[in-house]
Coordinates of C-alpha atoms in Angstrom, one line a residue:
Chain A
M654 CA -33.7 -8.8 -19.3
K655 CA -30.5 -9.8 -17.4
K656 CA -29.9 -12.6 -19.8
L657 CA -30.3 -10.2 -22.8
L658 CA -27.6 -7.9 -21.2
A659 CA -25.3 -10.8 -20.8
W660 CA -25.7 -11.8 -24.5
L661 CA -25.2 -8.1 -25.5
L662 CA -21.9 -8.1 -23.5
W663 CA -20.8 -11.3 -25.3
L664 CA -21.7 -9.7 -28.7
W665 CA -19.9 -6.4 -27.7
M666 CA -16.7 -8.2 -26.6
S667 CA -16.7 -10.4 -29.7
L668 CA -16.9 -7.2 -31.8
V669 CA -14.0 -5.7 -29.8
I670 CA -11.8 -8.7 -30.5
L671 CA -12.7 -8.7 -34.2
G672 CA -12.1 -4.9 -34.2
A673 CA -8.7 -5.3 -32.5
F674 CA -7.4 -7.7 -35.2
L675 CA -9.3 -6.6 -38.4
Y676 CA -10.5 -3.0 -38.0
A677 CA -7.8 -1.2 -36.1
P678 CA -4.6 -0.4 -38.0
L679 CA -1.1 -1.3 -36.6
A680 CA 0.6 1.5 -34.6
K681 CA 3.7 2.9 -36.2
G682 CA 7.1 2.1 -34.6
F683 CA 6.0 -1.1 -33.0
I684 CA 7.5 -4.5 -33.7
G685 CA 5.2 -6.8 -35.7
E686 CA 1.7 -7.1 -34.5
S687 CA 2.6 -6.3 -30.9
S688 CA 0.6 -3.1 -30.8
R689 CA -2.7 -5.0 -30.8
I690 CA -2.1 -6.1 -27.2
L691 CA -3.0 -2.5 -26.3
F692 CA -6.7 -3.1 -26.8
F693 CA -6.8 -5.7 -24.1
H694 CA -3.9 -4.8 -21.8
V695 CA -4.8 -1.1 -21.2
P696 CA -8.5 -1.7 -20.4
M697 CA -7.6 -4.5 -18.0
A698 CA -5.3 -2.1 -16.2
W699 CA -8.0 0.6 -16.1
V700 CA -10.6 -1.9 -14.8
S701 CA -8.1 -3.0 -12.1
F702 CA -7.9 0.6 -10.9
V703 CA -11.6 1.0 -11.1
G704 CA -12.0 -2.0 -8.9
F705 CA -9.7 -0.4 -6.3
I706 CA -11.6 2.9 -6.3
A707 CA -15.0 1.1 -6.2
A708 CA -13.8 -1.0 -3.3
A709 CA -12.7 2.1 -1.4
V710 CA -16.2 3.7 -2.0
W711 CA -18.0 0.6 -0.8
S712 CA -15.6 0.4 2.2
A713 CA -16.4 4.0 3.1
R714 CA -20.1 3.3 2.8
Y715 CA -19.7 0.2 5.1
L716 CA -17.6 2.0 7.7
F717 CA -19.5 5.3 8.0
F718 CA -23.0 4.6 6.7
G719 CA -24.6 1.8 8.6
R720 CA -22.4 -1.3 8.4
D721 CA -24.4 -3.0 5.7
P722 CA -22.8 -6.5 5.0
R723 CA -23.6 -6.1 1.3
H724 CA -21.2 -3.2 1.1
D725 CA -18.5 -5.2 2.8
R726 CA -19.0 -8.1 0.3
A727 CA -19.1 -5.7 -2.6
A728 CA -15.7 -4.2 -1.5
A729 CA -14.1 -7.6 -1.1
V730 CA -15.3 -8.9 -4.4
A731 CA -14.1 -5.7 -6.2
I732 CA -10.6 -6.2 -4.7
E733 CA -10.6 -9.9 -5.8
L734 CA -11.5 -8.9 -9.3
G735 CA -9.1 -6.0 -9.3
L736 CA -6.4 -8.5 -8.4
V737 CA -7.3 -10.8 -11.3
F738 CA -7.5 -8.0 -13.9
G739 CA -4.3 -6.5 -12.4
V740 CA -2.4 -9.7 -12.8
L741 CA -3.6 -10.1 -16.3
A742 CA -2.6 -6.5 -17.1
T743 CA 0.9 -7.1 -15.6
V744 CA 1.4 -10.3 -17.5
T745 CA 0.3 -9.0 -20.9
G746 CA 2.3 -5.8 -20.3
A747 CA 5.4 -7.9 -19.4
L748 CA 5.0 -10.0 -22.6
W749 CA 4.7 -6.8 -24.7
A750 CA 7.7 -5.2 -22.9
R751 CA 9.8 -8.3 -23.8
I752 CA 9.0 -7.8 -27.5
M753 CA 9.4 -4.0 -27.5
W754 CA 12.0 -3.3 -24.9
G755 CA 13.8 -6.6 -24.7
A756 CA 13.0 -7.3 -21.1
Y757 CA 10.0 -8.5 -19.2
W758 CA 10.5 -6.0 -16.4
N759 CA 11.8 -2.5 -16.8
W760 CA 10.5 -0.7 -13.7
D761 CA 8.5 1.4 -16.0
P762 CA 6.3 3.9 -13.9
R763 CA 3.1 2.2 -14.9
Q764 CA 4.4 -1.3 -14.3
T765 CA 5.6 -0.3 -10.9
S766 CA 2.4 1.5 -9.8
L767 CA 0.3 -1.5 -10.9
L768 CA 2.7 -3.8 -9.0
V769 CA 2.4 -1.8 -5.8
S770 CA -1.4 -1.7 -6.1
L771 CA -1.4 -5.5 -6.6
L772 CA 0.6 -5.8 -3.3
F773 CA -2.2 -3.7 -1.7
Y774 CA -4.9 -6.0 -3.1
A775 CA -3.1 -9.1 -1.9
A776 CA -2.5 -7.6 1.6
Y777 CA -6.2 -6.7 1.8
L778 CA -7.2 -10.3 1.0
A779 CA -4.5 -11.7 3.5
L780 CA -6.1 -9.5 6.2
R781 CA -9.6 -10.8 5.4
A782 CA -8.4 -14.4 5.6
A783 CA -6.8 -13.7 9.0
V784 CA -10.0 -12.5 10.8
D785 CA -12.8 -14.9 11.6
D786 CA -15.5 -12.6 13.0
R787 CA -17.5 -11.1 10.1
E788 CA -18.1 -7.7 11.7
T789 CA -14.5 -7.3 12.7
R790 CA -13.3 -8.5 9.3
G791 CA -15.5 -5.9 7.5
R792 CA -14.4 -3.1 9.8
L793 CA -10.6 -3.8 9.6
S794 CA -10.5 -4.5 5.9
A795 CA -12.5 -1.4 5.1
A796 CA -10.2 0.7 7.1
Y797 CA -7.2 -0.8 5.3
A798 CA -8.8 -0.2 1.9
L799 CA -9.3 3.5 2.8
L800 CA -5.7 3.8 4.1
G801 CA -4.6 2.3 0.8
L802 CA -6.6 4.9 -1.2
V803 CA -5.0 7.7 0.7
V804 CA -1.5 6.5 0.3
T805 CA -1.6 5.4 -3.4
P806 CA -1.6 9.0 -4.9
F807 CA 1.9 9.4 -3.5
L808 CA 3.1 6.8 -5.9
Y809 CA 2.5 9.2 -8.8
W810 CA 5.2 11.4 -7.3
V811 CA 7.3 8.6 -6.0
V812 CA 7.4 6.2 -8.9
P813 CA 9.0 8.5 -11.5
R814 CA 11.8 9.0 -9.0
I815 CA 12.6 5.3 -8.9
T816 CA 12.6 5.1 -12.6
Y817 CA 14.7 8.2 -13.0
S818 CA 17.3 7.4 -10.4
L819 CA 17.8 3.7 -11.2
H820 CA 16.5 3.1 -14.8
P821 CA 16.7 6.1 -17.1
D822 CA 15.0 4.6 -20.1
P823 CA 14.1 6.9 -23.0
V824 CA 11.6 4.3 -24.3
V825 CA 9.4 5.0 -21.3
N826 CA 9.2 8.7 -22.1
A827 CA 8.4 8.0 -25.8
Q828 CA 5.7 5.6 -24.7
G829 CA 3.7 8.5 -23.2
K830 CA 3.6 10.3 -26.5
V831 CA 1.9 7.7 -28.7
E832 CA -0.3 9.4 -31.1
M833 CA -3.3 7.2 -31.8
E834 CA -5.3 6.9 -35.0
A835 CA -9.0 7.4 -34.8
R836 CA -9.8 3.7 -35.6
M837 CA -7.5 2.5 -32.8
Q838 CA -9.2 4.9 -30.4
H839 CA -12.6 3.5 -31.3
V840 CA -11.6 0.0 -30.5
L841 CA -9.7 1.0 -27.4
Y842 CA -12.7 2.9 -25.9
A843 CA -15.2 0.2 -26.9
S844 CA -12.9 -2.3 -25.2
G845 CA -12.7 -0.2 -22.1
I846 CA -16.5 -0.1 -21.9
G847 CA -16.7 -3.8 -22.5
F848 CA -14.2 -4.7 -19.8
A849 CA -15.9 -2.3 -17.3
A850 CA -19.2 -4.0 -18.1
L851 CA -17.5 -7.4 -17.7
F852 CA -16.1 -6.3 -14.4
F853 CA -19.5 -5.3 -13.0
W854 CA -21.2 -8.3 -14.4
I855 CA -18.8 -10.8 -12.7
H856 CA -18.9 -8.5 -9.6
N857 CA -22.6 -8.8 -9.4
L858 CA -22.5 -12.6 -9.8
Q859 CA -19.8 -13.0 -7.3
C860 CA -21.5 -10.8 -4.7
R861 CA -24.7 -13.0 -5.0
V862 CA -22.6 -16.2 -4.6
Q863 CA -20.9 -14.7 -1.5
A864 CA -24.3 -13.7 -0.1
L865 CA -25.5 -17.3 -0.5
L866 CA -22.3 -18.6 1.1
D867 CA -22.7 -16.3 4.0
R868 CA -26.2 -17.3 4.6
K869 CA -25.2 -21.0 4.4
S870 CA -22.5 -20.5 7.0
A871 CA -24.9 -18.6 9.3
L872 CA -27.3 -21.5 9.3
Chain B
M327 CA -16.5 14.4 22.1
R328 CA -17.6 16.0 25.4
H329 CA -14.2 15.8 26.9
S330 CA -12.4 19.1 27.3
A331 CA -9.0 19.7 25.7
S332 CA -7.1 19.3 29.0
T333 CA -8.6 15.9 29.8
W334 CA -7.8 14.8 26.2
V335 CA -4.1 15.8 26.6
A336 CA -4.1 14.1 30.1
E337 CA -5.5 10.9 28.6
A338 CA -2.9 10.9 25.7
A339 CA -0.1 11.5 28.2
A340 CA -1.4 8.8 30.5
V341 CA -1.4 6.3 27.6
F342 CA 2.1 7.4 26.7
M343 CA 3.4 7.0 30.2
K344 CA 1.7 3.6 30.6
E345 CA 3.4 2.3 27.5
W346 CA 6.9 3.2 28.7
R347 CA 6.2 2.1 32.3
C348 CA 5.2 -1.4 30.9
E349 CA 8.3 -1.4 28.8
F350 CA 10.6 -0.6 31.6
R351 CA 9.0 -3.1 33.9
T352 CA 10.0 -6.0 31.7
R353 CA 12.9 -4.3 29.8
Y354 CA 13.4 -7.7 28.2
S355 CA 11.6 -6.7 25.0
L356 CA 13.3 -3.4 24.7
N357 CA 16.7 -5.0 25.0
T358 CA 15.8 -7.6 22.4
L359 CA 14.6 -4.9 20.0
A360 CA 17.8 -2.9 20.4
L361 CA 19.8 -6.1 19.8
F362 CA 17.6 -6.9 16.8
A363 CA 18.3 -3.5 15.2
F364 CA 22.0 -3.8 16.0
T365 CA 22.3 -7.4 14.6
T366 CA 20.5 -6.4 11.4
L367 CA 22.9 -3.5 11.1
V368 CA 25.9 -5.7 11.5
V369 CA 24.6 -8.3 9.1
V370 CA 23.9 -5.6 6.4
S371 CA 27.3 -3.9 6.9
F372 CA 29.2 -7.2 7.0
S373 CA 27.4 -8.5 3.9
L374 CA 28.6 -5.5 2.0
G375 CA 32.1 -6.9 2.6
P376 CA 34.9 -5.7 4.9
L377 CA 36.1 -3.4 2.2
G378 CA 32.8 -1.7 1.8
V379 CA 31.6 -0.2 -1.4
S380 CA 33.2 2.5 -3.5
L381 CA 32.3 6.1 -2.7
S382 CA 30.3 6.7 -5.8
K383 CA 28.2 3.6 -5.4
G384 CA 28.0 4.2 -1.7
T385 CA 25.8 7.3 -1.9
A386 CA 23.4 5.4 -4.2
L387 CA 23.3 2.1 -2.3
L388 CA 23.9 2.8 1.4
P389 CA 20.9 5.0 2.1
V390 CA 18.6 2.1 0.8
L391 CA 20.1 -0.4 3.2
L392 CA 19.9 2.1 6.1
W393 CA 16.2 2.6 5.6
I394 CA 15.6 -1.1 5.1
T395 CA 17.3 -1.8 8.4
L396 CA 15.1 0.9 10.1
L397 CA 12.0 -0.5 8.5
F398 CA 12.7 -4.0 9.7
S399 CA 13.5 -2.8 13.2
V400 CA 10.2 -0.9 13.3
A401 CA 8.3 -3.9 12.0
A402 CA 9.9 -6.0 14.8
G403 CA 9.2 -3.6 17.6
L404 CA 6.2 -1.4 16.9
P405 CA 3.3 -3.9 16.5
R406 CA 3.6 -4.9 20.1
A407 CA 1.9 -1.7 21.2
F408 CA -1.5 -3.0 20.3
V409 CA -0.9 -6.8 20.1
Q410 CA 0.0 -6.8 23.8
E411 CA -3.3 -5.1 24.7
E412 CA -5.2 -7.9 23.0
E413 CA -3.0 -10.7 24.4
T414 CA -3.2 -9.5 28.0
Q415 CA -6.9 -8.7 27.4
T416 CA -6.5 -5.1 28.6
A417 CA -7.9 -3.7 25.3
M418 CA -11.5 -3.6 26.7
A419 CA -10.4 -1.6 29.8
L420 CA -8.5 0.7 27.6
R421 CA -11.5 1.2 25.4
L422 CA -13.4 2.4 28.5
A423 CA -10.6 4.5 29.9
A424 CA -9.6 6.7 26.9
T425 CA -11.2 8.5 23.9
P426 CA -9.9 6.8 20.7
S427 CA -8.1 9.9 19.3
A428 CA -6.3 10.4 22.6
L429 CA -5.4 6.8 22.7
F430 CA -4.1 6.9 19.1
C431 CA -2.0 10.0 19.9
G432 CA -0.6 8.4 23.1
K433 CA 0.3 5.2 21.3
L434 CA 1.7 7.3 18.4
L435 CA 3.9 9.3 20.8
Y436 CA 5.2 6.0 22.2
G437 CA 5.9 4.6 18.8
L438 CA 7.6 7.9 17.8
T439 CA 10.0 7.8 20.8
L440 CA 10.7 4.2 20.1
V441 CA 11.5 4.9 16.4
F442 CA 13.7 7.9 17.3
A443 CA 15.6 5.8 19.8
L444 CA 16.2 3.2 17.1
E445 CA 17.3 5.8 14.7
A446 CA 19.7 7.3 17.2
L447 CA 21.1 3.8 17.9
V448 CA 21.3 2.6 14.3
T449 CA 22.3 5.6 12.2
P450 CA 25.6 6.7 13.8
V451 CA 26.9 3.1 13.9
Y452 CA 25.8 2.5 10.3
V453 CA 27.4 5.7 9.1
A454 CA 30.6 4.7 10.9
M455 CA 30.7 1.1 9.8
T456 CA 30.0 1.7 6.2
S457 CA 32.0 5.0 6.0
L458 CA 29.0 6.7 4.4
A459 CA 30.1 10.3 3.9
I460 CA 27.3 12.8 4.9
A461 CA 27.8 16.2 3.3
S462 CA 24.9 17.9 5.1
P463 CA 24.2 16.4 8.5
G464 CA 21.4 18.9 9.3
L465 CA 19.3 17.6 6.4
L466 CA 19.9 14.0 7.5
V467 CA 18.5 14.8 10.9
V468 CA 15.5 16.4 9.3
V469 CA 15.0 13.4 7.0
L470 CA 15.3 11.0 10.0
A471 CA 12.8 13.0 12.0
A472 CA 10.2 13.3 9.2
G473 CA 10.8 9.7 7.9
G474 CA 10.7 8.3 11.5
Y475 CA 7.5 10.1 12.1
G476 CA 6.0 8.6 9.0
L477 CA 7.1 5.1 10.0
A478 CA 5.7 5.6 13.4
V479 CA 2.2 6.9 12.3
G480 CA 1.7 4.3 9.5
S481 CA 2.9 1.5 11.7
T482 CA 0.7 2.5 14.6
L483 CA -2.5 2.4 12.5
V484 CA -1.5 -0.9 10.9
A485 CA -0.6 -2.3 14.3
A486 CA -4.1 -1.4 15.6
I487 CA -5.6 -3.3 12.6
I488 CA -3.6 -6.5 12.8
A489 CA -3.9 -6.7 16.6
Q490 CA -7.4 -8.0 16.2
A491 CA -6.4 -10.6 13.5
R492 CA -4.8 -14.0 13.7
T493 CA -1.1 -14.5 12.5
K494 CA -0.2 -11.0 13.8
G495 CA 3.6 -11.0 13.2
T496 CA 3.8 -11.8 9.5
L497 CA 0.6 -9.9 8.7
F498 CA 2.0 -6.7 10.0
S499 CA 4.8 -6.7 7.4
V500 CA 2.4 -7.7 4.6
L501 CA 0.0 -4.8 5.4
A502 CA 2.5 -2.1 6.4
F503 CA 5.1 -2.4 3.6
P504 CA 2.8 -1.2 0.8
V505 CA 1.6 1.7 2.9
L506 CA 5.1 2.7 3.9
L507 CA 6.6 2.2 0.4
P508 CA 6.2 5.8 -0.8
L509 CA 7.6 7.1 2.5
L510 CA 10.6 4.8 2.1
V511 CA 11.4 5.9 -1.4
L512 CA 11.2 9.6 -0.5
A513 CA 13.3 9.1 2.6
V514 CA 16.0 7.1 0.7
E515 CA 16.0 9.9 -2.0
L516 CA 16.5 12.6 0.6
T517 CA 19.2 10.6 2.4
R518 CA 21.1 10.4 -0.9
V519 CA 20.7 14.2 -1.2
A520 CA 22.0 14.6 2.4
A521 CA 25.0 12.3 1.6
S522 CA 25.9 14.0 -1.7
G523 CA 25.3 17.6 -0.4
T524 CA 23.1 18.9 -3.2
A525 CA 20.1 21.1 -2.5
P526 CA 17.0 19.2 -1.4
D527 CA 14.2 19.3 -4.1
V528 CA 10.5 18.8 -3.8
A529 CA 11.0 15.4 -2.1
L530 CA 11.1 17.0 1.4
P531 CA 7.7 18.8 1.1
Q532 CA 6.3 15.6 -0.4
L533 CA 7.6 13.6 2.6
L534 CA 6.0 16.1 5.0
L535 CA 2.8 15.9 3.1
Y536 CA 2.8 12.1 3.4
D537 CA 3.3 12.5 7.2
A538 CA 0.3 14.9 7.4
V539 CA -2.0 12.8 5.2
V540 CA -1.3 9.6 7.0
T541 CA -1.8 11.4 10.4
V542 CA -5.2 12.7 9.3
A543 CA -6.2 9.2 7.9
G544 CA -5.1 7.7 11.2
L545 CA -7.2 10.0 13.3
M546 CA -10.2 9.4 11.1
L547 CA -9.8 5.6 10.7
F548 CA -8.5 4.7 14.2
P549 CA -11.9 5.1 16.1
V550 CA -13.6 2.7 13.7
V551 CA -10.7 0.2 13.8
W552 CA -10.5 0.4 17.6
N553 CA -14.2 0.3 18.7
P554 CA -16.3 -2.8 17.8

């Protein structure tokens, strides 16, 4: 059954890739084929945020509902994967920005908020690496993840300020008003579902690997 | 908690008094911190050049450097509040002696007085050295108070987290800066407003909301961070 699901995911992602290049039309006003990066870049950014929220949920369960080591592992793995997907989203976004806006980095609100959340992920992992005792590590990192969740919403107020005060860029505003054709939407949402499934599949595998490693080190 | 309100206040006050008594016993660390803040300030002001920056660029640039100086000084001084308890192995006695929320408030109060003292030392000298014109000093005081409180409360919680880890010094900056980033941006924005003399916009309520949210998070998370 699990093997079948993995094959289904492979089939789904293959269709998404084909759809992104063959089925979806090019968006108007974009240079060359650059708009096709949307179908991979945007879902990866979504999944990166999903990883952050999932990690916060698992951290809360670990802290306040019975200190189950599985929840601690699940939170840590979600942050690791969130970091991987976040870096990929940042790099693909920077490549696209180079083509469209002429610079890899523009302090666009979305670039900035993703960058700050990447700092959070990295700090979380640095904290975990600096604590040896398993119980202490779980407790401290879960508290930090929840602190991060509480503070992050302020970025939605704060980040537009940075952009406005330092880099007034009309392209950024126009970007928010992209009207998407139906066929592009199909591929984008299918890709979103595919990447989310990919995230949870890798998450499940990685949690099992971590559980085995923990058991090995406990022996 | 079965403690009554008066014992809670007494506990928090006792923690606060203990912190300052320890500081004044050695005084060495306090002097070093004041010197650190002052040296950073001189380095920043001097790096801008003896001529300073033009007035129009000054209102945009100088508030940023002021808050960076304050942030670095806080990062140099505040983590000690908890790191010291672990190093001198007094943490366990403290766990037995005070309720976590009272302890957090006592430590926060200590951090707050420390941050306010740093601000009182750094800001006037910085304003004088860089000839930053302040159009509305009242607003600047409010921003320093609200921003300083945010720095203190965020740093106190992160200090409690890193005290139980290895590599404490660098880890504090790594963990605290992402948390303090929204506060820093709002404080810089409001300092610019205070310098230019325009009416403050929604940034001030947002800064106060940040303070309130991090305080509540600190009170909820501190007991689980503190007690094994």
